[in-house]
Coordinates of C-alpha atoms and ligand atoms in Angstrom, one line a residue:
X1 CA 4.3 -3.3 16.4
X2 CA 4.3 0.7 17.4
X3 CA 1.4 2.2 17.2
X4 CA 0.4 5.6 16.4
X5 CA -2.6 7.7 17.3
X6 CA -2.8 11.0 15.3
X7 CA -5.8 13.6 15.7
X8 CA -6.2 13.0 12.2
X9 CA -5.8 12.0 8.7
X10 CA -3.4 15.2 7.5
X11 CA -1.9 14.4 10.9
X12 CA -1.1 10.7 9.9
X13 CA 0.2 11.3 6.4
X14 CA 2.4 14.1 7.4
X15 CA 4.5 11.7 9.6
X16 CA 4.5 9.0 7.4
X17 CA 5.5 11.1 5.1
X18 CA 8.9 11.9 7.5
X19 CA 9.3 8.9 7.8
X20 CA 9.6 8.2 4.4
X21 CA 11.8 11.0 3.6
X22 CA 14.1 10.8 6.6
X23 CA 15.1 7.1 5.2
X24 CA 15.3 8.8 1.6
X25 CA 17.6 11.5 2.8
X26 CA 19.4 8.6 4.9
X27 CA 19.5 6.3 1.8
X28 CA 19.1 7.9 -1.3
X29 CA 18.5 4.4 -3.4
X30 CA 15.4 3.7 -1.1
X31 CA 13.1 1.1 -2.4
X32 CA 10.1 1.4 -1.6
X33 CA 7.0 -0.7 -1.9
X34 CA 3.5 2.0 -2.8
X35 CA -0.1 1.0 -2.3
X36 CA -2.5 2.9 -3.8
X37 CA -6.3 3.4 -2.7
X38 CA -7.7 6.7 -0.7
X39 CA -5.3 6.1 2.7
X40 CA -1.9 6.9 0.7
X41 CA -3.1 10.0 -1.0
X42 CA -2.0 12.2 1.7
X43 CA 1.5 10.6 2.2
X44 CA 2.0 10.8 -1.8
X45 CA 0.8 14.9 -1.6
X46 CA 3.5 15.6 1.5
X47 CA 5.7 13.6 -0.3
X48 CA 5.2 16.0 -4.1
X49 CA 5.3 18.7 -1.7
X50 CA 8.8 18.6 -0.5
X51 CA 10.1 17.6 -3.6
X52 CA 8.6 20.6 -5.3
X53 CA 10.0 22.7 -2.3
X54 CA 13.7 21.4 -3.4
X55 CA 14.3 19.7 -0.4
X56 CA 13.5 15.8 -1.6
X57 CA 15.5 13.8 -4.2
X58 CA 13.9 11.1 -5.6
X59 CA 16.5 10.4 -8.8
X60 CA 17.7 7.0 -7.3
X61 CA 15.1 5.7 -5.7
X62 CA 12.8 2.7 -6.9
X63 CA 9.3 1.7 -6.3
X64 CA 7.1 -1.7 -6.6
X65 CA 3.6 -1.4 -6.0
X66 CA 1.9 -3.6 -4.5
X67 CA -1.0 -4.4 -6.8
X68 CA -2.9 -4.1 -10.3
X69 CA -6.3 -5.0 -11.0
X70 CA -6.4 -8.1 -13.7
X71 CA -7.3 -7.2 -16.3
X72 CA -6.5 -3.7 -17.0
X73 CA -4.2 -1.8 -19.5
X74 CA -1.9 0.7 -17.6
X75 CA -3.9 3.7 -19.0
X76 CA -7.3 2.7 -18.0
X77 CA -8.7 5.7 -15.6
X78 CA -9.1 3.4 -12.6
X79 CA -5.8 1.4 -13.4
X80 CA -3.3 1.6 -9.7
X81 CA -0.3 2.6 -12.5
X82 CA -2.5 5.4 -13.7
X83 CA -3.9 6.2 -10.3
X84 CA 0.1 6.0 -8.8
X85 CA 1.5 8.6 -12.1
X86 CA -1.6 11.4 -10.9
X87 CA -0.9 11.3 -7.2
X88 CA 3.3 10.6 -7.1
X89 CA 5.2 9.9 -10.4
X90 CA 4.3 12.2 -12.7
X91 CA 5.5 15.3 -9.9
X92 CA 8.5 13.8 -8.6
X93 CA 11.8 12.6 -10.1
X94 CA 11.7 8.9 -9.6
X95 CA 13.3 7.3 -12.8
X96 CA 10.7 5.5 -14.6
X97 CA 13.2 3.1 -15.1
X98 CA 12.8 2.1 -11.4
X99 CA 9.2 2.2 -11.2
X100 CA 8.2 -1.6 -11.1
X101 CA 4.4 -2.5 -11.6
X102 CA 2.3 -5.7 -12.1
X103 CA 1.1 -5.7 -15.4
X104 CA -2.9 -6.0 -15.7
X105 CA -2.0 -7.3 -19.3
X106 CA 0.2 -10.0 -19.1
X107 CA -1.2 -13.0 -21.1
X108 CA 1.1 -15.7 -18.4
X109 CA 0.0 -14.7 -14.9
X110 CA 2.5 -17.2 -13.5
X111 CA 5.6 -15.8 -15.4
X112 CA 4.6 -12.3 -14.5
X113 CA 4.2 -12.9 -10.8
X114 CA 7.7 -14.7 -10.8
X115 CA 9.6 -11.7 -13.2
X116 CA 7.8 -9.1 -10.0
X117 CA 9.7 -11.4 -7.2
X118 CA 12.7 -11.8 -9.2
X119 CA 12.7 -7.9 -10.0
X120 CA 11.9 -7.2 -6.2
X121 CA 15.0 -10.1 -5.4
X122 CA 17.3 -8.2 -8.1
X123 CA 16.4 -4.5 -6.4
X124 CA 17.9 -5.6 -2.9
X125 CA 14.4 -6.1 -1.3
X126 CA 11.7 -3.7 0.0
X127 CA 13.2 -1.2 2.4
X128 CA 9.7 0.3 3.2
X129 CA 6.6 -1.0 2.2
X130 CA 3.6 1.1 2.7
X131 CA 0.2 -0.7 3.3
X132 CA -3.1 0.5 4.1
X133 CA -5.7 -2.0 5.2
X134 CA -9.0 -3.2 4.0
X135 CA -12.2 -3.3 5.9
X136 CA -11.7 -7.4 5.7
X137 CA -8.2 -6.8 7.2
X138 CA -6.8 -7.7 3.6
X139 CA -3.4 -6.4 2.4
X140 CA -2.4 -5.2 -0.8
X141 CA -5.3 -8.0 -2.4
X142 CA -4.3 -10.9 0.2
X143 CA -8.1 -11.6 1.1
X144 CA -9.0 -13.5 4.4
X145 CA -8.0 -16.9 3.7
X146 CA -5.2 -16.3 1.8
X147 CA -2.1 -18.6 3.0
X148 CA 0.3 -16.4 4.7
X149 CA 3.3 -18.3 2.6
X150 CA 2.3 -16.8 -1.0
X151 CA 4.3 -14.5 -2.8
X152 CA 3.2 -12.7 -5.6
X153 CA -0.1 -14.5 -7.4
X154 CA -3.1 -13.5 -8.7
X155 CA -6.4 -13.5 -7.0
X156 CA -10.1 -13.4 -7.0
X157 CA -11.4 -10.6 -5.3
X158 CA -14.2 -10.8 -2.7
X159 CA -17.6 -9.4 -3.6
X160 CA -16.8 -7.3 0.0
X161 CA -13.7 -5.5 -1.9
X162 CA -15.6 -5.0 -5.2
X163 CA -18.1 -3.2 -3.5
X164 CA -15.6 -1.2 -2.0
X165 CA -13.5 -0.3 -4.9
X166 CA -16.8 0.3 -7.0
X167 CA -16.9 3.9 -5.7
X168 CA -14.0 4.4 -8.3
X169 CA -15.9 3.0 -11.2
X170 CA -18.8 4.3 -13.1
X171 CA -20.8 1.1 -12.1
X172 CA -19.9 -1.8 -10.0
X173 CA -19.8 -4.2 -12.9
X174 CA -16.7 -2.6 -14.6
X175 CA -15.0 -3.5 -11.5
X176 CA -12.4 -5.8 -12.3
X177 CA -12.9 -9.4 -10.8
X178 CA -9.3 -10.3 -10.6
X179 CA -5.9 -8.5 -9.1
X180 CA -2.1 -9.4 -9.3
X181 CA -0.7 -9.2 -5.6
X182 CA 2.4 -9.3 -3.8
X183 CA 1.8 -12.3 -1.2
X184 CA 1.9 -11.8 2.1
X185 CA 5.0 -14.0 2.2
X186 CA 6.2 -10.8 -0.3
X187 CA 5.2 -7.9 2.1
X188 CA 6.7 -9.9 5.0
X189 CA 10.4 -9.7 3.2
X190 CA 9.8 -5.8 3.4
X191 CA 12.7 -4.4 6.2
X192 CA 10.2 -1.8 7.2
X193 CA 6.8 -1.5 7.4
X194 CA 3.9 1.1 7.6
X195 CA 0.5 0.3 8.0
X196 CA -1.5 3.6 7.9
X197 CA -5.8 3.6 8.3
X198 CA -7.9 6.7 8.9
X199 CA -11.6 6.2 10.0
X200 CA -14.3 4.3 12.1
X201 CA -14.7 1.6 9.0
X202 CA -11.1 0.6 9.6
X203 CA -11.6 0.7 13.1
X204 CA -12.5 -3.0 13.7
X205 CA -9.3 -4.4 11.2
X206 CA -7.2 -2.2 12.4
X207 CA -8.0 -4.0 16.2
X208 CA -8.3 -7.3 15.1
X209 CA -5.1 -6.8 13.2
X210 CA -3.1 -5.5 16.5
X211 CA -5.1 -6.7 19.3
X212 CA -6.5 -10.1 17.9
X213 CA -5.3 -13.8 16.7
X214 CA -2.7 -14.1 14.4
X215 CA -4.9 -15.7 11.7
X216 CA -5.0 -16.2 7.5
X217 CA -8.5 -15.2 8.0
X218 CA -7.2 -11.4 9.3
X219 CA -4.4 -11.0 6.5
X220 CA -3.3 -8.0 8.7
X221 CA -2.9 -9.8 11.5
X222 CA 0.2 -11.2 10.3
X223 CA 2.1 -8.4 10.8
X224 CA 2.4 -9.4 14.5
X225 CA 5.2 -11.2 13.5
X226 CA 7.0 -8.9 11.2
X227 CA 10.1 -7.1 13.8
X228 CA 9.7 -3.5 12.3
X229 CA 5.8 -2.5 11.8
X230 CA 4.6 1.1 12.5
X231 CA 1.1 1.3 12.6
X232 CA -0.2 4.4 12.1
X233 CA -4.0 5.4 12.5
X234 CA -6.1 8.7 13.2
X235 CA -8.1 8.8 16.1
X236 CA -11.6 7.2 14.8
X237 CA -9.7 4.4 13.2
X238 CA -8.5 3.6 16.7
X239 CA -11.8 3.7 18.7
X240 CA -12.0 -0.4 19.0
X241 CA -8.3 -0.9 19.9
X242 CA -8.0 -1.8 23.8
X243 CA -6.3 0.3 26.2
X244 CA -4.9 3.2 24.0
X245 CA -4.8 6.6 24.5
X246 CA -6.3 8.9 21.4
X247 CA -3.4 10.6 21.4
X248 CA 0.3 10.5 19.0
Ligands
LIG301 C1 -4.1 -1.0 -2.6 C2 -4.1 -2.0 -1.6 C3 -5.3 -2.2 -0.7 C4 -5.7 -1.0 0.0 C5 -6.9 -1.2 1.0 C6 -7.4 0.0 1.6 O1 -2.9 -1.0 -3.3 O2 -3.2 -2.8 -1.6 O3 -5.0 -3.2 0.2 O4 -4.6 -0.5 0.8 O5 -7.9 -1.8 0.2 O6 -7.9 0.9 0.6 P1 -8.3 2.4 1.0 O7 -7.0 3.1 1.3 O8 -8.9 2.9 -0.3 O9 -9.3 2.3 2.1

């Protein structure tokens, strides 16, 4: 895995968001895998920003998120579809033909998680998947526990995430209980990967991800194994990790 220390969180998404572009510019029919949640909300606002500067095409690129709460409808406030069209794909000219997404409606869970491999299969495979990391160490909605060999399935989510997410919903008990993930066995197809965490509450995943045992019980920590990780944190994120120097 390389590792990254940036001064901050601007500092973070600006580079990730280079990252993301150079490959676009390289590779115009990118696919990329999104997360939503607070740590992608800078990369998504470099990312509108050079496109609205003219100096980013995004016309053949294609997308598959990572997640959707189950249920949800698409339009529902706190839905990821909704929250991915405010921060990326309602300012940028990705085809919404090529923007896959779990639906939060679909009445056969099984057929829906297969369709979302099959789609991912049919698209050439994840060139870069962006992750950020839960306080648990989860990824996309793998919770500790989950077996590293599932693709995409749906899942119960911990009372530790639901408490987490509820500072998105009016109360904690509209918090959905259930989410459609790609597996870890899914994220670890990806050719690239960037795991990106800002602050001291990621601090401890972010070490036990890098620095401790490859385990089901650390979801993150699997991505010891994957040949083409970037981690990239902000300073306090990196506090617990052993013998790094705060700086990129
Ligand atoms: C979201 C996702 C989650 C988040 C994680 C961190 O699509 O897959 O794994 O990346 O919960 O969330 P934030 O960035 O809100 O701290």
């Amino acid at each position: 895995m390389k590792l990254q220390v940036f001064d901050n969180y601007d500092q973070v998404s600006r580079r990730a968001a280079e990252i993301v572009i150079e490959e676009s510019r390289k590779h115009p029919q990118l696919v990329l895998g999104l997360a939503t949640g607070s740590t992608p909300i800078g990369l998504y606002r470099e990312m509108v920003q050079v496109y609205q500067r003219g100096q980013l095409d995004f016309s053949e690129a294609t997308t598959f998120n990572l997640d959707e709460y189950y249920p949800i409808t698409p339009d529902h406030p706190q839905s990821f579809r909704r929250f991915m069209q405010e921060h990326l794909f309602d300012h940028v000219n990705i085809a919404p033909e090529r923007i896959h997404f779990l639906s939060g409606t679909a009445a056969d869970v099984e057929s829906e998680c297969s369709r979302y491999e099959a789609a991912i299969e049919a698209a050439g495979g994840i060139d870069i998947q962006v992750l950020g990391i839960g306080e648990n160490g989860h990824i996309g909605f793998n919770e500790p526990g989950t077996p590293f060999h599932l693709k995409t399935h749906k899942v119960a989510l911990t009372e530790n995430t639901i408490q987490a997410n509820s500072r998105f919903f009016e109360r904690i008990e509209d918090v959905p209980r259930h989410a459609l993930t790609m597996g870890i066995s899914s994220i670890m197809r990806s050719r690239k990967i960037l795991l990106l965490a800002s602050g001291e509450k990621k601090a401890e995943a972010i070490k036990a991800a890098l620095q401790g045992p490859v385990t089901e019980e650390l979801p993150a920590s699997v991505l010891q194994l994957h040949p083409d990780v970037t981690v990239m944190v902000d300073k306090t994120a990196a506090t617990q990790l052993e013998g790094v120097p705060y700086k990129a």
